[in-house]
XYZ file of C-alpha atoms in Angstrom:
747
model
C 94.771 -34.243 4.166
C 95.266 -31.428 7.132
C 94.403 -28.693 5.078
C 91.091 -30.791 4.155
C 90.416 -31.176 7.888
C 90.862 -27.448 8.555
C 88.729 -26.488 5.703
C 86.218 -28.881 7.246
C 86.594 -27.757 10.553
C 86.044 -24.133 9.080
C 82.924 -25.100 6.831
C 81.646 -25.615 10.737
C 81.301 -29.758 9.784
C 83.062 -30.390 13.689
C 80.881 -33.376 14.429
C 79.468 -36.200 11.677
C 77.663 -38.046 14.957
C 73.862 -39.458 13.122
C 73.136 -38.898 16.727
C 73.778 -35.353 17.073
C 71.593 -34.532 13.930
C 69.025 -36.831 15.137
C 69.044 -34.134 18.386
C 69.126 -31.165 16.423
C 66.132 -31.999 14.030
C 64.223 -32.577 17.116
C 65.022 -29.499 18.847
C 63.575 -27.257 15.979
C 66.418 -24.754 15.720
C 67.457 -23.077 12.275
C 70.232 -24.572 10.994
C 73.509 -21.805 11.245
C 75.222 -20.563 7.890
C 78.500 -22.650 7.126
C 81.866 -19.770 7.996
C 81.989 -20.487 3.820
C 79.116 -18.057 2.942
C 79.553 -15.585 1.056
C 79.553 -12.181 3.182
C 78.301 -11.063 6.304
C 75.995 -7.893 5.432
C 72.765 -10.646 6.985
C 72.960 -10.635 10.674
C 71.465 -13.986 10.486
C 74.208 -15.105 8.450
C 77.706 -16.046 10.459
C 80.396 -14.190 9.065
C 82.320 -15.871 6.484
C 86.366 -16.756 6.920
C 88.199 -14.182 4.615
C 90.603 -17.347 3.942
C 88.412 -19.923 3.264
C 88.500 -21.961 -0.099
C 84.752 -20.538 -0.674
C 85.886 -17.187 0.281
C 88.666 -17.309 -2.598
C 86.810 -18.810 -4.869
C 83.780 -16.341 -4.708
C 86.702 -13.441 -4.645
C 88.127 -14.767 -7.997
C 84.257 -14.545 -9.893
C 83.827 -10.731 -8.529
C 81.820 -11.293 -4.990
C 82.300 -8.230 -2.684
C 82.028 -9.262 0.837
C 79.409 -7.004 2.332
C 77.123 -7.143 -0.627
C 74.491 -10.011 -2.316
C 75.250 -12.024 -5.281
C 75.214 -10.694 -9.246
C 76.842 -8.019 -10.764
C 74.788 -5.391 -9.413
C 74.882 -6.919 -6.042
C 70.853 -7.059 -5.806
C 71.369 -11.016 -5.183
C 70.761 -13.007 -2.191
C 73.134 -11.616 0.641
C 73.291 -14.869 2.517
C 72.572 -19.042 2.338
C 69.268 -19.804 2.429
C 67.933 -21.387 5.925
C 65.740 -24.720 6.206
C 63.064 -24.612 9.582
C 62.949 -28.002 10.740
C 59.794 -29.475 12.278
C 58.968 -31.760 14.608
C 59.098 -35.528 13.602
C 55.224 -36.491 12.842
C 54.402 -32.749 12.460
C 52.460 -31.774 9.928
C 52.231 -28.122 7.937
C 51.486 -25.125 9.776
C 52.878 -26.348 13.167
C 55.484 -24.206 13.269
C 55.948 -21.000 11.148
C 58.180 -21.737 8.345
C 59.589 -18.186 7.391
C 62.425 -17.860 9.207
C 64.040 -14.226 9.863
C 66.523 -14.368 7.810
C 63.997 -15.214 5.459
C 61.695 -12.114 6.496
C 64.990 -9.683 6.181
C 65.873 -11.098 2.696
C 62.151 -10.295 1.526
C 62.498 -6.993 3.274
C 65.996 -6.096 1.027
C 64.418 -6.939 -2.226
C 61.827 -4.915 -1.484
C 64.044 -2.091 -0.972
C 65.781 -2.207 -4.101
C 62.642 -2.173 -6.252
C 61.044 0.888 -4.025
C 58.491 -1.083 -2.188
C 58.014 -1.906 1.830
C 57.618 -4.863 3.317
C 54.693 -4.976 6.216
C 55.203 -6.681 9.268
C 53.102 -9.315 10.695
C 50.530 -8.572 13.610
C 52.972 -10.432 15.535
C 56.340 -8.465 15.204
C 53.814 -5.167 15.573
C 52.984 -6.878 18.885
C 56.333 -7.424 19.924
C 57.795 -4.127 19.150
C 54.938 -2.258 20.866
C 55.887 -4.526 24.372
C 59.680 -3.441 23.830
C 59.203 0.050 23.351
C 56.628 0.078 26.130
C 59.462 -2.325 28.282
C 61.490 0.631 26.950
C 59.865 3.765 28.054
C 59.188 2.058 31.569
C 55.171 1.809 30.619
C 54.738 -1.581 32.257
C 55.816 -3.247 35.098
C 58.664 -6.338 35.014
C 56.893 -9.462 37.000
C 59.988 -8.767 39.727
C 58.985 -5.324 40.328
C 56.517 -4.764 43.271
C 53.097 -3.396 43.117
C 52.974 0.184 45.801
C 49.930 -0.548 48.189
C 47.184 2.512 48.264
C 48.168 3.984 51.071
C 45.550 3.972 53.897
C 43.696 7.211 54.948
C 42.298 7.745 58.470
C 39.406 9.860 59.523
C 39.185 11.248 63.081
C 35.554 10.794 64.868
C 34.731 14.057 63.960
C 34.781 13.918 60.362
C 32.890 10.259 60.683
C 29.933 11.875 63.081
C 30.029 15.059 60.543
C 29.863 12.742 57.169
C 27.428 10.514 58.699
C 23.977 12.813 58.460
C 22.579 12.431 62.074
C 24.982 9.893 64.022
C 26.417 10.678 67.163
C 29.976 9.216 68.628
C 30.133 8.070 71.926
C 32.687 9.951 74.220
C 34.440 7.084 74.717
C 35.838 6.592 71.119
C 35.843 10.444 70.882
C 39.042 10.172 73.520
C 41.356 7.445 73.276
C 45.027 6.332 73.195
C 46.779 6.802 69.835
C 49.695 4.689 70.552
C 50.554 4.578 66.114
C 53.703 6.227 66.598
C 56.746 6.166 67.975
C 55.231 7.378 71.311
C 51.958 7.037 73.038
C 49.606 9.433 73.202
C 46.297 10.522 73.912
C 44.196 11.879 70.985
C 40.800 14.032 70.829
C 38.492 13.918 67.963
C 40.540 17.531 67.502
C 44.094 15.867 67.120
C 43.487 14.007 64.961
C 42.146 9.954 65.399
C 44.590 7.056 64.276
C 47.138 9.592 62.442
C 49.771 7.135 61.208
C 53.097 8.073 61.571
C 56.446 7.687 59.517
C 58.190 5.362 62.523
C 57.334 2.117 63.253
C 56.440 0.911 66.623
C 58.572 -1.509 67.622
C 56.269 -3.623 69.738
C 52.542 -3.827 69.735
C 51.292 -2.451 73.402
C 48.379 -3.003 74.895
C 47.813 0.552 74.203
C 47.946 0.248 70.683
C 45.574 -2.664 70.665
C 42.909 -0.831 71.921
C 43.814 1.786 69.781
C 42.718 -0.477 66.731
C 39.500 -1.579 68.284
C 38.607 1.355 68.886
C 38.876 2.628 65.554
C 37.315 -0.770 63.916
C 34.384 -0.465 66.503
C 33.823 3.452 65.514
C 34.144 2.277 61.372
C 31.490 -0.628 62.303
C 29.332 1.531 63.838
C 29.599 4.349 61.003
C 28.952 1.520 58.334
C 25.617 0.082 60.360
C 24.125 3.919 61.103
C 24.389 4.156 56.818
C 22.742 1.089 56.289
C 20.022 2.168 58.216
C 19.318 5.432 56.668
C 19.146 3.521 53.291
C 16.552 0.870 55.106
C 15.174 4.200 56.795
C 14.538 5.637 53.180
C 13.353 2.273 51.335
C 10.593 1.869 54.104
C 9.761 5.391 53.844
C 9.180 4.637 50.253
C 7.338 1.819 50.666
C 4.995 3.548 52.970
C 4.355 6.622 50.405
C 3.310 3.611 47.741
C 1.129 1.398 49.805
C -0.550 4.122 51.214
C -1.232 5.139 47.852
C -2.381 1.903 46.790
C -4.484 1.628 49.742
C -6.036 5.062 48.907
C -6.948 3.735 45.174
C -8.529 0.474 46.831
C -10.489 2.777 48.875
C -11.524 4.585 45.777
C -12.555 1.434 43.874
C -14.142 0.210 46.975
C -16.652 2.978 47.350
C -16.944 3.171 42.951
C -17.935 -0.742 43.540
C -20.369 0.056 46.190
C -22.032 2.989 44.431
C -22.123 0.749 41.225
C -23.941 -2.322 43.809
C -26.633 0.342 44.561
C -27.174 1.445 41.066
C -27.319 -2.281 40.012
C -30.051 -2.906 42.487
C -31.869 0.397 41.646
C -32.125 -0.692 37.974
C -33.323 -4.258 38.704
C -36.154 -2.660 40.419
C -36.628 -0.329 37.977
C -38.242 -3.403 35.708
C -40.612 -4.313 38.765
C -41.917 -0.980 38.088
C -44.553 -0.368 35.960
C -43.455 2.591 34.009
C -43.556 4.119 30.532
C -40.770 2.851 28.593
C -39.563 6.631 27.495
C -39.436 7.103 30.896
C -37.572 3.907 31.927
C -35.303 4.594 29.044
C -34.036 7.919 30.508
C -33.794 6.710 33.977
C -31.677 3.292 33.289
C -29.827 5.903 30.950
C -29.378 8.645 33.924
C -28.093 6.459 36.154
C -25.461 4.367 33.980
C -24.068 7.396 32.895
C -23.345 7.591 37.136
C -21.583 4.518 36.764
C -19.455 6.235 33.755
C -15.572 5.659 34.085
C -13.021 5.660 30.760
C -13.505 3.004 28.064
C -9.758 1.654 28.570
C -10.535 1.456 32.219
C -13.407 -1.234 33.303
C -12.327 -3.176 36.506
C -15.979 -3.945 37.437
C -17.619 -4.783 33.784
C -19.697 -2.248 33.318
C -19.985 -2.305 29.871
C -21.640 -5.558 30.147
C -24.090 -4.310 33.058
C -24.446 -1.625 30.608
C -25.646 -3.968 28.076
C -27.795 -5.817 30.425
C -30.020 -2.793 31.787
C -30.778 -1.709 27.902
C -30.861 -5.276 27.021
C -35.179 -5.919 27.603
C -35.963 -2.116 26.802
C -33.699 -2.332 23.381
C -35.646 -5.859 22.792
C -39.097 -4.242 23.595
C -38.552 -1.551 21.116
C -37.194 -3.771 17.945
C -40.336 -6.227 18.305
C -42.569 -3.826 16.453
C -40.240 -1.318 14.844
C -40.538 0.095 11.347
C -37.077 0.835 10.264
C -37.950 2.913 7.067
C -41.027 4.900 8.945
C -39.534 5.192 11.954
C -35.368 5.506 11.633
C -34.498 7.774 14.879
C -36.132 5.480 17.735
C -34.033 4.330 20.041
C -30.849 6.173 18.864
C -30.191 9.444 21.228
C -30.159 6.909 24.067
C -27.929 5.119 22.716
C -25.468 7.500 21.679
C -25.741 9.192 25.210
C -23.829 5.911 26.182
C -21.349 5.572 23.564
C -18.727 5.831 25.899
C -19.907 3.167 28.037
C -20.909 0.556 25.653
C -17.363 1.225 23.680
C -18.831 2.601 20.574
C -15.825 5.072 18.613
C -17.330 8.066 17.180
C -14.562 8.329 14.509
C -15.112 4.690 13.601
C -18.079 4.839 12.267
C -17.525 6.683 9.050
C -18.501 4.388 6.320
C -14.920 4.183 4.496
C -13.838 2.954 8.322
C -16.688 0.669 8.407
C -15.479 -0.677 5.023
C -12.382 -1.515 5.671
C -12.840 -3.090 8.988
C -15.603 -5.366 7.205
C -13.008 -6.298 5.212
C -10.475 -7.034 7.989
C -12.964 -8.432 9.874
C -14.647 -10.643 7.267
C -11.303 -12.430 7.256
C -10.574 -15.396 9.947
C -10.046 -13.735 13.569
C -9.871 -15.357 16.608
C -11.374 -11.888 18.220
C -15.092 -12.119 19.157
C -17.744 -9.589 19.774
C -18.423 -7.873 22.587
C -22.266 -7.748 24.188
C -23.197 -4.580 22.535
C -22.038 -5.747 19.025
C -24.104 -9.258 19.975
C -27.453 -7.328 20.530
C -27.164 -5.132 17.290
C -26.870 -8.210 15.300
C -28.799 -10.557 17.193
C -31.621 -7.329 17.701
C -31.153 -4.301 15.069
C -30.115 -6.384 11.797
C -33.145 -8.829 11.430
C -35.960 -6.153 10.860
C -33.295 -4.171 8.688
C -32.245 -6.416 7.022
C -36.203 -7.352 6.257
C -37.142 -3.682 5.273
C -34.355 -3.774 2.956
C -35.247 -7.150 1.439
C -38.999 -6.693 1.320
C -40.120 -3.283 1.787
C -37.499 -0.813 0.365
C -38.166 0.773 -3.259
C -34.387 0.615 -4.567
C -35.947 3.667 -6.695
C -35.876 5.762 -3.516
C -32.753 5.995 -1.898
C -34.173 8.709 1.066
C -35.503 6.614 3.476
C -32.871 4.270 3.834
C -30.120 6.848 3.460
C -31.909 8.733 6.301
C -31.873 5.579 8.708
C -28.261 5.080 8.055
C -27.406 8.359 8.744
C -29.548 7.956 12.133
C -27.811 5.105 13.165
C -24.523 4.640 12.008
C -22.776 6.794 14.690
C -24.142 4.001 17.092
C -23.602 0.833 15.005
C -20.205 -1.047 15.216
C -18.446 -0.845 11.907
C -18.755 -4.582 10.391
C -22.321 -4.434 11.327
C -23.191 -0.859 8.905
C -20.161 -2.283 6.624
C -22.803 -5.371 6.124
C -25.800 -3.406 5.610
C -23.802 -1.525 2.885
C -22.149 -4.436 1.135
C -24.887 -7.376 1.643
C -28.157 -5.799 1.247
C -28.015 -2.317 -0.135
C -25.680 -3.210 -3.260
C -27.646 -6.371 -3.889
C -30.810 -4.754 -4.321
C -28.901 -1.860 -6.185
C -26.852 -4.565 -8.668
C -30.415 -6.261 -9.176
C -31.984 -2.377 -10.221
C -29.500 -1.899 -12.462
C -29.927 -5.482 -14.187
C -33.518 -5.183 -14.589
C -33.209 -1.212 -16.239
C -35.346 -0.975 -19.095
C -33.912 2.867 -20.804
C -37.364 2.322 -23.240
C -39.469 1.544 -21.038
C -38.175 2.539 -17.491
C -41.134 3.724 -15.282
C -38.817 4.200 -12.238
C -36.418 6.487 -13.975
C -32.919 6.906 -14.727
C -29.870 4.869 -12.900
C -28.847 7.969 -11.812
C -31.168 8.956 -9.674
C -31.176 6.208 -7.078
C -27.370 5.395 -7.814
C -25.958 8.449 -7.298
C -26.864 8.552 -3.416
C -25.342 5.792 -2.813
C -21.882 7.015 -4.106
C -20.772 8.203 -1.028
C -21.392 5.030 1.225
C -19.761 2.778 -1.064
C -16.660 1.610 -1.603
C -13.822 1.906 -4.070
C -15.134 -1.218 -5.762
C -18.317 0.053 -6.817
C -17.010 4.065 -7.495
C -14.621 3.215 -9.774
C -14.709 4.019 -13.504
C -11.977 1.613 -14.130
C -12.830 -1.132 -12.212
C -14.045 -4.202 -13.638
C -16.585 -5.340 -11.588
C -19.097 -3.221 -9.263
C -21.826 -0.827 -9.895
C -20.561 1.021 -12.199
C -19.533 -1.618 -14.549
C -22.595 -2.670 -14.826
C -23.990 0.718 -15.510
C -21.221 1.162 -18.624
C -22.853 -2.535 -19.515
C -26.180 -1.545 -19.618
C -25.631 2.120 -20.722
C -23.514 0.478 -23.987
C -26.425 -2.206 -24.442
C -28.775 1.125 -24.283
C -26.604 3.400 -27.157
C -26.527 0.512 -28.960
C -30.391 0.243 -29.305
C -32.028 3.433 -28.450
C -34.469 4.595 -30.735
C -32.733 7.842 -32.259
C -35.778 9.661 -33.091
C -36.767 10.072 -29.144
C -33.763 12.276 -29.243
C -30.778 12.288 -26.104
C -31.054 9.090 -23.639
C -32.149 10.729 -20.238
C -29.804 11.264 -17.521
C -26.741 10.311 -20.407
C -25.503 14.036 -19.224
C -25.256 12.964 -15.415
C -23.128 9.723 -15.932
C -20.588 12.797 -17.962
C -18.676 13.930 -14.880
C -18.534 10.581 -13.280
C -17.209 8.534 -16.614
C -15.764 11.455 -17.607
C -13.619 9.909 -20.832
C -15.076 7.067 -20.924
C -18.693 8.007 -21.992
C -16.779 9.852 -24.767
C -15.352 6.512 -26.006
C -18.425 4.437 -25.633
C -21.024 7.434 -27.504
C -18.155 7.081 -30.296
C -18.370 2.962 -30.487
C -21.718 2.940 -30.023
C -23.795 5.696 -31.007
C -21.731 7.887 -33.332
C -22.107 4.854 -36.437
C -25.748 4.555 -35.658
C -26.069 8.698 -36.337
C -24.202 8.371 -39.434
C -25.929 5.210 -40.935
C -29.796 6.908 -39.913
C -28.009 10.244 -41.896
C -27.284 7.839 -44.836
C -30.579 5.604 -44.916
C -32.975 8.455 -44.155
C -31.758 11.404 -45.356
C -32.258 13.010 -48.780
C -31.881 16.070 -50.580
C -35.090 17.783 -52.330
C -34.966 21.418 -53.411
C -38.393 22.036 -54.254
C -39.617 20.310 -50.671
C -36.885 19.685 -48.600
C -37.383 17.234 -45.205
C -34.653 18.247 -42.111
C -36.697 15.787 -39.898
C -33.564 12.843 -39.880
C -30.880 15.829 -40.250
C -32.437 16.781 -36.797
C -32.738 13.440 -34.776
C -29.229 13.660 -35.488
C -28.775 16.992 -34.710
C -30.362 16.319 -30.954
C -26.728 14.377 -30.111
C -24.927 17.064 -31.009
C -23.963 18.114 -27.333
C -22.581 14.871 -26.478
C -19.669 14.881 -29.304
C -16.981 17.478 -29.637
C -17.613 20.027 -32.851
C -14.808 18.198 -34.601
C -16.764 14.461 -34.581
C -19.818 16.456 -35.882
C -17.587 17.790 -38.507
C -16.562 14.324 -39.767
C -20.326 12.698 -39.557
C -21.278 15.386 -41.660
C -18.322 15.247 -44.091
C -18.476 11.384 -44.320
C -22.856 11.593 -44.410
C -24.079 14.569 -45.677
C -21.577 16.188 -48.226
C -21.406 13.807 -50.173
C -25.276 13.779 -50.956
C -24.899 17.577 -51.201
C -22.391 17.260 -53.719
C -24.576 14.024 -55.242
C -27.533 16.678 -55.869
C -25.418 20.039 -56.983
C -24.053 17.894 -59.751
C -27.118 16.522 -61.035
C -28.900 19.951 -60.867
C -25.749 21.364 -62.955
C -25.855 18.871 -65.559
C -29.696 18.723 -65.900
C -31.296 20.657 -69.229
C -31.101 24.885 -68.418
C -30.679 25.075 -64.951
C -31.201 28.096 -62.967
C -27.711 29.193 -61.558
C -30.021 31.713 -59.802
C -31.489 28.772 -57.377
C -28.573 26.759 -57.313
C -26.688 29.774 -55.749
C -29.394 30.040 -53.599
C -29.784 26.385 -52.292
C -25.951 26.870 -51.658
C -26.360 30.333 -49.395
C -29.294 28.519 -47.578
C -27.508 25.439 -46.687
C -24.666 27.018 -45.341
C -26.576 29.304 -43.330
C -29.175 26.536 -41.836
C -26.091 24.588 -40.660
C -24.588 27.553 -39.163
C -27.762 27.840 -37.503
C -28.221 24.747 -36.272
C -24.587 23.653 -34.998
C -21.974 25.527 -32.522
C -20.300 28.660 -33.895
C -17.489 28.134 -35.646
C -18.699 24.891 -37.787
C -18.749 25.967 -41.265
C -14.974 27.768 -40.859
C -13.264 24.130 -39.422
C -11.166 23.455 -42.384
C -12.461 19.906 -43.112
C -16.098 21.545 -43.741
C -14.911 25.042 -45.331
C -13.113 22.735 -47.965
C -16.434 21.169 -48.853
C -18.048 24.466 -49.518
C -15.047 25.386 -51.697
C -15.729 22.200 -53.017
C -18.966 23.012 -54.353
C -17.792 26.846 -55.293
C -15.143 25.039 -57.557
C -17.980 23.242 -59.337
C -19.877 25.323 -59.839
C -17.293 28.057 -61.427
C -16.173 24.785 -63.976
C -19.942 24.926 -64.999
C -19.940 28.278 -65.448
C -16.785 28.114 -67.326
C -18.363 25.524 -69.664
C -21.347 27.334 -70.532
C -19.094 30.510 -71.247
C -17.431 28.268 -73.804
C -20.454 26.563 -75.053
C -19.471 23.005 -74.072
C -21.236 20.523 -72.141
C -20.993 20.838 -68.253
C -21.415 16.873 -67.928
C -18.116 16.718 -69.547
C -16.441 18.845 -67.493
C -17.348 17.706 -64.055
C -16.335 14.644 -62.089
C -18.934 12.729 -61.277
C -19.655 12.383 -57.173
C -19.942 9.111 -55.290
C -23.466 7.617 -55.273
C -26.189 10.101 -54.508
C -30.064 9.933 -55.081
C -31.593 11.370 -58.257
C -33.287 14.719 -57.807
C -35.014 17.365 -59.982
C -32.214 19.884 -61.161
C -32.644 23.448 -60.995
C -30.234 26.651 -62.247
C -27.848 28.418 -60.658
C -25.266 31.641 -60.721
C -21.871 32.298 -61.174
C -19.127 31.924 -58.127
C -15.968 31.410 -56.883
C -13.273 28.738 -57.192
C -11.321 26.908 -54.948
C -9.178 23.893 -54.368
C -11.006 20.393 -54.211
C -10.302 17.915 -51.434
C -11.458 14.270 -51.645
C -14.433 13.160 -49.864
C -13.864 11.770 -46.203
C -14.182 7.965 -45.745
C -17.332 6.518 -44.314
C -17.910 6.115 -40.266
C -19.869 2.944 -40.760
C -18.769 0.013 -39.660
C -19.995 -3.405 -40.415
C -22.450 -5.540 -38.339
C -21.686 -8.877 -36.819
C -24.162 -11.356 -35.737
C -22.942 -11.334 -32.415
C -23.531 -7.283 -32.496
C -26.875 -8.540 -32.831
C -27.405 -10.679 -30.274
C -25.529 -8.391 -27.381
C -28.463 -5.639 -28.718
C -31.138 -8.095 -28.365
C -30.055 -9.278 -24.900
C -30.190 -6.007 -23.671
C -33.332 -4.984 -24.489
C -34.462 -8.242 -22.675
C -31.859 -6.901 -19.322
C -29.816 -9.959 -20.137
C -25.639 -10.060 -19.955
C -24.082 -12.268 -22.478
C -20.579 -12.987 -20.569
C -17.517 -14.832 -22.845
C -16.049 -17.731 -20.966
C -12.827 -17.516 -22.773
C -13.132 -21.277 -23.748
C -14.155 -22.775 -27.262
C -16.403 -25.791 -28.193
C -14.860 -29.039 -27.892
C -16.490 -30.324 -31.249
C -16.368 -26.827 -33.338
C -13.732 -24.993 -32.119
C -16.231 -21.867 -31.985
C -16.109 -19.589 -28.797
C -18.545 -20.004 -25.808
C -20.542 -17.626 -24.227
C -23.179 -17.462 -20.930
C -26.435 -15.629 -21.579
C -27.803 -15.398 -17.861
C -29.939 -12.176 -16.253
C -27.823 -11.969 -13.455
C -25.121 -9.415 -13.104
C -22.696 -11.520 -11.415
C -22.603 -13.796 -14.953
C -23.848 -16.814 -12.573
C -26.644 -19.216 -14.219
C -28.198 -18.840 -17.634
C -27.163 -20.830 -20.650
C -24.035 -21.766 -22.430
C -24.382 -20.633 -26.270
C -22.004 -20.473 -29.475
C -22.400 -18.486 -32.102
C -22.868 -20.341 -35.856
C -23.352 -18.022 -38.896
C -26.611 -16.445 -37.606
C -28.075 -18.874 -35.094
C -27.751 -19.302 -31.676
C -26.527 -22.546 -30.678
C -27.913 -23.271 -26.622
C -25.959 -26.362 -24.924
C -28.359 -28.789 -23.331
C -29.018 -30.240 -20.093
C -26.573 -32.268 -18.209
C -26.627 -36.113 -17.907
C -26.646 -38.105 -15.135
C -24.212 -35.538 -13.544
C -22.054 -35.128 -16.240
C -21.949 -32.041 -18.408
C -23.491 -32.477 -21.563
C -21.749 -31.521 -24.855
C -24.821 -31.627 -27.241
C -26.013 -27.831 -28.801
C -29.197 -27.545 -29.778
C -30.247 -24.007 -32.220
C -32.856 -21.696 -30.707
C -34.078 -18.598 -31.902
C -34.072 -14.940 -30.140
C -37.624 -15.523 -28.535
C -39.029 -15.876 -24.801
C -38.210 -19.459 -25.011
C -34.437 -18.286 -25.181
C -35.263 -15.746 -22.338
C -37.094 -17.810 -20.551
C -34.228 -20.186 -20.397
C -31.316 -16.973 -19.518
C -33.466 -16.653 -16.572
C -33.228 -19.914 -14.572
C -30.535 -19.515 -11.832
C-alpha cells in the first residue's frame, strides 16, 4: 500500500478533492503533464521520474528518454494536453490549440522536411520581444525626456520680426535664472538658463520671467498684425479690381442705354428701309461683346431691334426669286445673335436636327423663334407650291446663301421635311418611257451634298436612292430595247457601283437573251442585223464575258443550225459557206470590243464550226452522205442552204445553257405597277382563307395607303372596303386596268 501511495504521489495526484478540480476547471488553465509522462524533450512537459512505474515499463518496451514514441522515435514526445473552456462558453471563446500542440506540429513538420509558419499573433509577440531587447521602445516606467526649452534674446526677436521695435526697458533686465543675479542686455543673452538651480525665487526672478513673457506676447501680436495687414492689402486689391470692373460695366450699360434710345428713335424717323438696316446694324455692332458674356441681354436687344425690319422684309419676300434679301445684315450680327458659323454645315445641321427632334427641356432663343415664325413660312410655301423639283438651282442657291445665318435645326427641317418629300414624290411619279422632265440623276445628284446618310447610302433600304433603285429595276424590266440604252444609266453607275451591275444581269440580260432568241434569224442571202444591233446597243453596260455567254446561249446555236442545214442540203457551195463563216467572224470582231473572238468560249464555238466543215468535206471525199456524219444541232430555223470550202478541224465543246429565266405572274404585275408609277410591297402576312401572301399596291413611296391584294393564278384579288370599323376579309377579282390604278392611288 505505501508503494501505491508513493506512485500516486509521483503521478501528481496530490489531491482528489472535487472542489479543487472544479476550481481548476474554472480558471481555464492547461492541465500539466503527469510525472510519469514519457520523456522530457518537450519544454511544455514535466520531466518524468526515472524510477517511476511508467518509466520502467516504457524502458522495457524499448523507449529511450528524450525521444518520441515508436520504433523510429518520430511519435509523440509528450502526452496530449487539454485546453479547458470556462463553464457555459462555446467554441471560439478561447484558443483550442495549446502551446504544446503547436510545438508538436512543428516537430512533426521538421521530420517531413516542412516548416510551419507562425500565426499573426506569434509574429507580433516576437517583434515586440525583439524591440524590448534592443531598447527601441521604453517600458511603462521609463520617464519621457521633456523637450529642452530654448530662449532667444531680445535682439534676436527684434531681428526675426520684420519692423518690430523692442522697448529699451525690455532690452536691459535683471537675469535671475542663474546662481547669481546679473544685469543683462540684448548682447549678453536674454533669459539664458544655467545648469545650477535657483534655491528660491526672488523678486528679480519674477521680474525677468514677466519681462520675457511680455516680450514674447509683444512679438506674437506683432506677427499677427503683419499677417492681417497682408490680408487686408489683398482684400483692397480685389475690391479695387471689382470696383474697376463695375465701373466698366456701368459705362457699358450707359452706352447700351444710349444706343437703345437711339434705336427707338430710329423707327420714328421716316427713312429708307435699307438705310435703317445699315444704321441699326452699325449701332448694334458698337454693343457687340463676346458671345459667352451677355450680362445686359444684348442678344434680346439685337433681335428686338431688327424684328420689325425683318418682319417687313419677309412679308413680300419671294425666296426663289430674291434669295439674298437681308442675309448680309444678319451676317454682320452673327456673333451678337449667337450664330456659330461652324454649326451651319448641312451635315452638322442634320445631326442637330436628330437631337432636336428628341424631347428636350431646352427652349429656342429669340433669334431662332424669329426665324421659325417669320422666315420658315414663306420658304415652306415656296418649296411646296412654286418650286419645280426638276430644277434644283433656285432652291440650292437659296439654301447656300441662308445656311450661314440659319439655326441648324431649321436648316435640317427644310432639307428633311420639305426638300426630301418633294424629291420622293418626283421619283415616285417618274415615268422612264414618257418623262418630259429629264432623268432622276439630273435633279437628285445636286441634292446629295445636302442629304444625310439615310438618303445617300446605296445599301440603305429606305431613302431616295432606295426609291430610285426600285424605279430603275422596274424600268429595266419594261424598257423598250429597240430605243437603246436607258438615258442616264451610266450616271448611276458611279453611285450604285456593283449593285447596278447586279440589277442589269438580273432584270435586263434575260430580256436581251429573249429578244435575240425570238427576233434574230440567220438568212445568208438577205441577213437582217437589226435585232442583233438592238442587243449590241447595251454591250457597254455589261462585262465582255457576260456578252460572250449571251452569244453562246442565243447566237451560236442558231448559227450552228444554219451551218448544218446548209451543209446537208443538195450540192452545197463550200466557197460560200467559207465566206459566210469568215464574214460573221469579222462582223463580230468589228461590232464587239477587241479580244471578243479570242475568248475561250467564243473561240470554241468558231472551232466547232470549223470541225463541222471538215467532217462534211471528209464525207464528200469518201462519197458518204454528209447528213449521216454530222450531229444534228439544237433547234434552229430552216433556211435555204449554200455550198462551202474545206477548213481545219478542232474539238467540239458542248453548247452553253440558255440564260432565259421563266416569267411569273408576279413579274407581270411588278412590270405593270412600274409602268403606272405604283409600288407593290409585300406585307409579310398571308390571307387567312387561302394562305396566299398579301401585297400592298400603292402610289406612295412610303408604302402606305393603296389596296391589299393577293395573286391567285393569273388574277389579282383585291380586298374590299372595311365594314363598320372592322377590316373586311372579302376579296374581289380585278384586272390590270385604270380601275385598279384609281384604287391604288387613294391615300
